[in-house]
GROMACS .gro file of C-alpha atoms in nm:
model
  270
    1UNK     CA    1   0.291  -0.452  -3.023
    2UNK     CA    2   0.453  -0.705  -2.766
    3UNK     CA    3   0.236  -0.606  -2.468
    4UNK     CA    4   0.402  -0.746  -2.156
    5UNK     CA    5   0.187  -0.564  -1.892
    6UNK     CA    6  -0.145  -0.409  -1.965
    7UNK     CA    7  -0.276  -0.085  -1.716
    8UNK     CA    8  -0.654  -0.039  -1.765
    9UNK     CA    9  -0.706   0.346  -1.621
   10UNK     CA   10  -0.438   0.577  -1.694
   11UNK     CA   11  -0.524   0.809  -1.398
   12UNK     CA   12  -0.310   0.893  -1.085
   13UNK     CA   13  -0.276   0.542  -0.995
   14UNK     CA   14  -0.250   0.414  -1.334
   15UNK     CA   15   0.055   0.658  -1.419
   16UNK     CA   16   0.212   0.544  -1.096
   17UNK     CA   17   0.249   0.228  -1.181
   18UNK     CA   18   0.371   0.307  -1.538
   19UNK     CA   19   0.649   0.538  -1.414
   20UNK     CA   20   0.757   0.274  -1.168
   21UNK     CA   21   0.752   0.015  -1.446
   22UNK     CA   22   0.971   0.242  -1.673
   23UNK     CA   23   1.192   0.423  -1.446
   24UNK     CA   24   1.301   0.066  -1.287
   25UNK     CA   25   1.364  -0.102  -1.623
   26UNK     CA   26   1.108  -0.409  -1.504
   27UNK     CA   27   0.953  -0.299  -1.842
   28UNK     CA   28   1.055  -0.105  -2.195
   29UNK     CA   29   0.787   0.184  -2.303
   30UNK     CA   30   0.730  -0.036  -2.637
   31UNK     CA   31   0.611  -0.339  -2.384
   32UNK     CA   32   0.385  -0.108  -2.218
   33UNK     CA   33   0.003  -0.082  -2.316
   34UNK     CA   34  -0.233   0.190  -2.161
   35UNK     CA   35  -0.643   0.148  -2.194
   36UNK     CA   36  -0.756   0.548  -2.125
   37UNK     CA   37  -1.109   0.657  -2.233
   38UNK     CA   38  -1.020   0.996  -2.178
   39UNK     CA   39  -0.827   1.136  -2.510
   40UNK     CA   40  -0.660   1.430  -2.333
   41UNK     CA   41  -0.525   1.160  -2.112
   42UNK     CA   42  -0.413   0.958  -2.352
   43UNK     CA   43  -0.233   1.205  -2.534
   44UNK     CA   44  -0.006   1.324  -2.208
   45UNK     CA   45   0.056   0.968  -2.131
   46UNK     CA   46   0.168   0.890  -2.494
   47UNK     CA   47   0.379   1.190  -2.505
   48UNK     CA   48   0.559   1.142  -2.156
   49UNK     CA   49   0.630   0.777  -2.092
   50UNK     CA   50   0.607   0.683  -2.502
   51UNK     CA   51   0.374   0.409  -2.421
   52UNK     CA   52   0.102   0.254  -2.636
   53UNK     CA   53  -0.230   0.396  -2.546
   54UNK     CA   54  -0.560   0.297  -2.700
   55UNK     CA   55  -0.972   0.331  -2.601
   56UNK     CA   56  -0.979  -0.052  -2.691
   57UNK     CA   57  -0.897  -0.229  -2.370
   58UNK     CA   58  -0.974  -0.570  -2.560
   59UNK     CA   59  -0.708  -0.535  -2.798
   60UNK     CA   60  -0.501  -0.483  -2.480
   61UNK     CA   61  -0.603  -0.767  -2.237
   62UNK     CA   62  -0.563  -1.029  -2.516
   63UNK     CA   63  -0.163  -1.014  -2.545
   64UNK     CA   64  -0.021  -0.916  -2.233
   65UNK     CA   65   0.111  -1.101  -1.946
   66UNK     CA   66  -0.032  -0.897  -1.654
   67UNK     CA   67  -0.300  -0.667  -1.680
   68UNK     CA   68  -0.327  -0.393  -1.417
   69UNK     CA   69  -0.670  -0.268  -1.310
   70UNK     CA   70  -0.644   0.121  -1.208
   71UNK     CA   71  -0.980   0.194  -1.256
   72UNK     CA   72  -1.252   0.363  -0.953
   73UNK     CA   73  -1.440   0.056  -0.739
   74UNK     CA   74  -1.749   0.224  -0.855
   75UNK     CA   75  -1.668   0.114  -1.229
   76UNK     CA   76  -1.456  -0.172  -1.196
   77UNK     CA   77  -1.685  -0.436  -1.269
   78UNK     CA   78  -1.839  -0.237  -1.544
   79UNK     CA   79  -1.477  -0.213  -1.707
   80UNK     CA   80  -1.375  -0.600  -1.589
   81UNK     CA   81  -1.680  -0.743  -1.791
   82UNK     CA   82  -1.590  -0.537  -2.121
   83UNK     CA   83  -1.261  -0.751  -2.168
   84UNK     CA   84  -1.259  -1.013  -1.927
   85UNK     CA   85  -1.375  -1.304  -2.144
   86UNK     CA   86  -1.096  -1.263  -2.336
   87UNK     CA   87  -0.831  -1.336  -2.112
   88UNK     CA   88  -0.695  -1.673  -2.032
   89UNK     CA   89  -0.547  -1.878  -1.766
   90UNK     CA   90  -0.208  -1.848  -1.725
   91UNK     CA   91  -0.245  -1.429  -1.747
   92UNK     CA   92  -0.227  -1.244  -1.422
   93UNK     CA   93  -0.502  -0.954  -1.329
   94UNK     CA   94  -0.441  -0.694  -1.075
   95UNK     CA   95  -0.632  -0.493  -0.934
   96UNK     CA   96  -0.558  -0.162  -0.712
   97UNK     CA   97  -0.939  -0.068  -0.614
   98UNK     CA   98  -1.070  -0.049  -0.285
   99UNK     CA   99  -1.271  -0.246  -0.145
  100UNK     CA  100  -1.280  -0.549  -0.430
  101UNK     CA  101  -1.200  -0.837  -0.267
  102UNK     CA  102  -1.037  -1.148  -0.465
  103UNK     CA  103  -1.380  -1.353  -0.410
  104UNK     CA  104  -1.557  -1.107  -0.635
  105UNK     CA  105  -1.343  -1.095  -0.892
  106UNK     CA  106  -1.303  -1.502  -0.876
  107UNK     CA  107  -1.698  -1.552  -0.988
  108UNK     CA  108  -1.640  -1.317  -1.299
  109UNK     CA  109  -1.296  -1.411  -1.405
  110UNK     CA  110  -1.163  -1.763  -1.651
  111UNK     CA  111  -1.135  -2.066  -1.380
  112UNK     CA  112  -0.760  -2.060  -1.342
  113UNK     CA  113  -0.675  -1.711  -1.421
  114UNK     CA  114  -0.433  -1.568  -1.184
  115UNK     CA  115  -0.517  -1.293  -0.939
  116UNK     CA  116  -0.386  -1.034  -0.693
  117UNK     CA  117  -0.505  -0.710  -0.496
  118UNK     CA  118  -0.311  -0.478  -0.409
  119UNK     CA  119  -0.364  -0.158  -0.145
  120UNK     CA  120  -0.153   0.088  -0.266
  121UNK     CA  121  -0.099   0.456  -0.146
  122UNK     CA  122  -0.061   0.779  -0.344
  123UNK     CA  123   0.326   0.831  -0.219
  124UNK     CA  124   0.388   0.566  -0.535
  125UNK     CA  125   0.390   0.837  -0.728
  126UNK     CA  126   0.736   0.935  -0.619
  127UNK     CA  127   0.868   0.598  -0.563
  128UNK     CA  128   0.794   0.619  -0.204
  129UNK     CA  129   0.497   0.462  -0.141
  130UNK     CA  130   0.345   0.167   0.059
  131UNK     CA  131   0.150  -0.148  -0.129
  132UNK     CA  132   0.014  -0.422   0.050
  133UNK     CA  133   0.021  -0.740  -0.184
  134UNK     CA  134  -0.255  -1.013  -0.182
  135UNK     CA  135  -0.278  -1.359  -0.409
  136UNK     CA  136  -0.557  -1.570  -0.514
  137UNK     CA  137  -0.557  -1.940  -0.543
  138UNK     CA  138  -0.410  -1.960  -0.892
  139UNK     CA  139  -0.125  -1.767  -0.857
  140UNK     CA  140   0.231  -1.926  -0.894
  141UNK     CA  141   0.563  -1.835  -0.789
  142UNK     CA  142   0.651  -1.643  -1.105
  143UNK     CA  143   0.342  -1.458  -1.066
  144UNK     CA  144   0.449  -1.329  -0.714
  145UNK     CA  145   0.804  -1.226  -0.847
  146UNK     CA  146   0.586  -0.994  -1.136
  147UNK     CA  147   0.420  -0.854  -0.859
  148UNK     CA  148   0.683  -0.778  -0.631
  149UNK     CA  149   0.911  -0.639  -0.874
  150UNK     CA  150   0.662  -0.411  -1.001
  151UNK     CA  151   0.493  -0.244  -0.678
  152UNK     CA  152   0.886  -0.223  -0.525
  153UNK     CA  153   0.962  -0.004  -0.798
  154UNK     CA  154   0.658   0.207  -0.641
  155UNK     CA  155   0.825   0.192  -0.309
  156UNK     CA  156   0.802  -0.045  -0.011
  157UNK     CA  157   0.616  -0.372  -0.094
  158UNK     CA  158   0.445  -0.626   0.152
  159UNK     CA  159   0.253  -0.969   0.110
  160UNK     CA  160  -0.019  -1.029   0.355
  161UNK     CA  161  -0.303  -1.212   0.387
  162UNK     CA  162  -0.581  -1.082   0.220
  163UNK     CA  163  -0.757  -1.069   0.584
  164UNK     CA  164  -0.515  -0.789   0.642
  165UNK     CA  165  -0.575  -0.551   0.353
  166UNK     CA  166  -0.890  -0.318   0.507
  167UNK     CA  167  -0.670  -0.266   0.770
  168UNK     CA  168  -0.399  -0.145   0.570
  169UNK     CA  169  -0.616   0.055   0.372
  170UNK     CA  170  -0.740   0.247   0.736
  171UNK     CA  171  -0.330   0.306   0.813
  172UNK     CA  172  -0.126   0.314   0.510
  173UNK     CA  173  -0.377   0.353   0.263
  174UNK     CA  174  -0.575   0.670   0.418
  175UNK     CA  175  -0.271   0.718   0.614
  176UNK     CA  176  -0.081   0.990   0.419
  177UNK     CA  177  -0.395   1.225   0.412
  178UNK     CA  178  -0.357   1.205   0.827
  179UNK     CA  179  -0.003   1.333   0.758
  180UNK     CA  180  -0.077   1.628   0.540
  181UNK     CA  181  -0.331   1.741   0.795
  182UNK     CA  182  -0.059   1.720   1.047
  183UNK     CA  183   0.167   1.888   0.800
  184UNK     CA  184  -0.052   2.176   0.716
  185UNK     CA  185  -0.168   2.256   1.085
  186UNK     CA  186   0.241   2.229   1.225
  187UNK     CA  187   0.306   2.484   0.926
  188UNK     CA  188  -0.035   2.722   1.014
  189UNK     CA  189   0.160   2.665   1.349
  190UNK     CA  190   0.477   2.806   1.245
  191UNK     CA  191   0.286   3.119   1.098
  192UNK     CA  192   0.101   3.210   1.394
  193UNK     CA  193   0.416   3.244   1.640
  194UNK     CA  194   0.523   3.512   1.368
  195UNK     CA  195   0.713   3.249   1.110
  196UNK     CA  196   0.661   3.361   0.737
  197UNK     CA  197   0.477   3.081   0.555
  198UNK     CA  198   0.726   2.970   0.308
  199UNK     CA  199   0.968   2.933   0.589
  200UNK     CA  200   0.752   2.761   0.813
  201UNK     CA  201   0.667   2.515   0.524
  202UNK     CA  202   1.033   2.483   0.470
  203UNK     CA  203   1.123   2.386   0.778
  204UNK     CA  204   0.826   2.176   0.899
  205UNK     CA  205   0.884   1.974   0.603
  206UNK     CA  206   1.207   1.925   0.671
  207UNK     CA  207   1.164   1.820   1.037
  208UNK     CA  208   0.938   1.550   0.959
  209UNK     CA  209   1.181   1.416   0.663
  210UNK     CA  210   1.377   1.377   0.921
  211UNK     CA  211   1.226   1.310   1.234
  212UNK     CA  212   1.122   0.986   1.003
  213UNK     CA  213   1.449   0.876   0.836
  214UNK     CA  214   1.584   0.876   1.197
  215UNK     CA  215   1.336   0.648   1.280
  216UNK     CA  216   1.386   0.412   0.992
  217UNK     CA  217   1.792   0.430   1.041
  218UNK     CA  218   1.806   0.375   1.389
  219UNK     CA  219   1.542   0.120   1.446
  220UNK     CA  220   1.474   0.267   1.775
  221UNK     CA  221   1.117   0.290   1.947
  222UNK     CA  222   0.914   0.657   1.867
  223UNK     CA  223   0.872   0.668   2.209
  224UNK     CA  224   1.284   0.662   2.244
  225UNK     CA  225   1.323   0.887   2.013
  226UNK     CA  226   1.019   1.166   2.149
  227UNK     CA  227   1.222   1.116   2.486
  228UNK     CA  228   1.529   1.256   2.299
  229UNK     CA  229   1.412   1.564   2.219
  230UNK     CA  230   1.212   1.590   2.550
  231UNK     CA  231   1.444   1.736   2.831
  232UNK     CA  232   1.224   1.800   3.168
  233UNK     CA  233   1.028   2.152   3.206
  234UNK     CA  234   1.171   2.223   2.851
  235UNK     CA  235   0.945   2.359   2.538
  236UNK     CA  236   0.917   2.015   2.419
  237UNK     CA  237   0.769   1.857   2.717
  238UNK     CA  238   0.528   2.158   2.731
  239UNK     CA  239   0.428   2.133   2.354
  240UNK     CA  240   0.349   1.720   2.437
  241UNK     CA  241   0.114   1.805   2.724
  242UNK     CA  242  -0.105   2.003   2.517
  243UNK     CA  243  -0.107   1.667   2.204
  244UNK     CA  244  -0.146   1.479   2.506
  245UNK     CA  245  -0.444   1.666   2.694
  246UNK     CA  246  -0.569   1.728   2.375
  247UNK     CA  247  -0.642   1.382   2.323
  248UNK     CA  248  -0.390   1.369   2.018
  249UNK     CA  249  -0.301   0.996   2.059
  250UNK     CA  250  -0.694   0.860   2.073
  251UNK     CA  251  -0.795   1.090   1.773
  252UNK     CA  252  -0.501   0.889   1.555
  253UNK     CA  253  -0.641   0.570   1.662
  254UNK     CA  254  -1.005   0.621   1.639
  255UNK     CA  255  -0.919   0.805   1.267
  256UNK     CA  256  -0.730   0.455   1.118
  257UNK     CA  257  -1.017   0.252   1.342
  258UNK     CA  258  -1.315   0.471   1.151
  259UNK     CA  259  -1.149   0.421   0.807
  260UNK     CA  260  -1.073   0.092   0.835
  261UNK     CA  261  -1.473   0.045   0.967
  262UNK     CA  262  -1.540   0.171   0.599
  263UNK     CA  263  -1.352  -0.015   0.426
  264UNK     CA  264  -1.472  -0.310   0.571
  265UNK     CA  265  -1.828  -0.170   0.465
  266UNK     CA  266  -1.723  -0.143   0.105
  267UNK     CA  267  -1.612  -0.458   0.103
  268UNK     CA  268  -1.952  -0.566   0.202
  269UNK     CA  269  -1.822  -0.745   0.555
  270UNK     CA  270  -2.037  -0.528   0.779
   0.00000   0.00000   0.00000
């Protein structure tokens, strides 16, 4: 098999980033290799995307190009040290786990192998998610293109320093879990004013589809766009001075603050 990219962890990340890869053309299904310990797994991934998938991450790692590490932080060194003596510079490892930083992974891996970390964020797996995109020292400008290409098919794709990631990982990162909160209290909203559920759903979905593709198409402020929909002694302006009382805009910050205070923990910088 001509293994071009290599995805170690075939879980929700893992078929993310295989979708992405297929779906874009970046990469045929024959070019694609899969490492999945679990065999039901394997099995669905096989059957889906037509990819090669194996137990053997070895036989993996040793022919492609880029090998993508989906794997949980709390086994990703245990899984890195099965196959990483096997891989070479001039190969390019990625990995999407939280909280690894590209020092650690620099005192296990080949001197000269190229690295990145990425922060990515579970909306990738419709295309519409957000990855931030960090390099280590021995990564060249081909390298960055792979990268690129591959996490833009997932959606919207940003390099940063790698100062910046635990930060992303407190906003973007944790951040769509802070929207389905808001999501499923506006819809319990919409039910207790006498709305039927599915409706409510409906249409609360619908508003915030919207209420954020006008934000991205027009460019303008939030706070311009809030003041739009606001008209003085109106429902809308009633409805803010409760979020507002309520202390709606200092929960939001200290939520991303606290999350990015853990991340920063699991990264061992606290």
């Amino acid at each position: 098999m001509d293994c071009q990219l290599a995805v170690i962890g075939g879980g929700a990340m893992g078929e993310a980033i295989i979708a992405g890869a297929v779906k874009s053309g970046l990469y045929s299904s024959e070019t694609i290799g899969v490492g999945e310990p679990l065999s039901a797994r394997r099995d669905y991934l096989k059957e889906k995307y037509r990819v090669h998938v194996t137990e053997d991450n070895l036989s993996l790692v040793s022919r492609a190009s880029m090998v993508v590490m989906a794997v949980k932080p709390q086994f990703f060194f245990q899984v890195l040290h099965s196959f990483v003596g096997k891989m070479s510079p001039g190969q390019l490892l990625i990995s999407v786990a939280a909280g690894i930083s590209l020092g650690e992974m620099e005192k296990i891996v080949p001197a000269g192998l190229a690295l990145a970390r990425v922060a990515p964020n579970t909306p990738c797996l419709v295309g519409k998610g957000a990855a931030a995109i960090a390099y280590g020292s021995a990564v060249t400008e081909e390298h960055r293109k792979k990268v690129r290409e591959l996490f833009q098919s997932l959606g919207l794709a940003v390099e940063v320093p790698e100062k910046y990631l635990n930060a992303i990982t407190g906003l973007s990162g944790s951040g769509p879990a802070y929207v389905y909160l808001f999501l499923e209290a506006l819809i319990e909203a919409g039910v207790r004013v006498g709305l039927p559920r599915d409706l409510s759903r409906q249409l609360v979905l619908q508003t915030v589809f919207g209420a954020v593709t006008m934000a991205q198409e027009t460019g303008r402020h939030p706070a311009e766009l809030k003041e739009m929909v606001t008209s003085p002694g109106g429902t809308t302006a009633a409805a803010l001075e409760v979020l507002e009382s309520g202390a709606f805009r200092g929960l939001v910050l200290g939520a991303v603050v606290k999350a990015f205070q853990r991340a920063e923990e699991l990264s061992g910088n606290q």
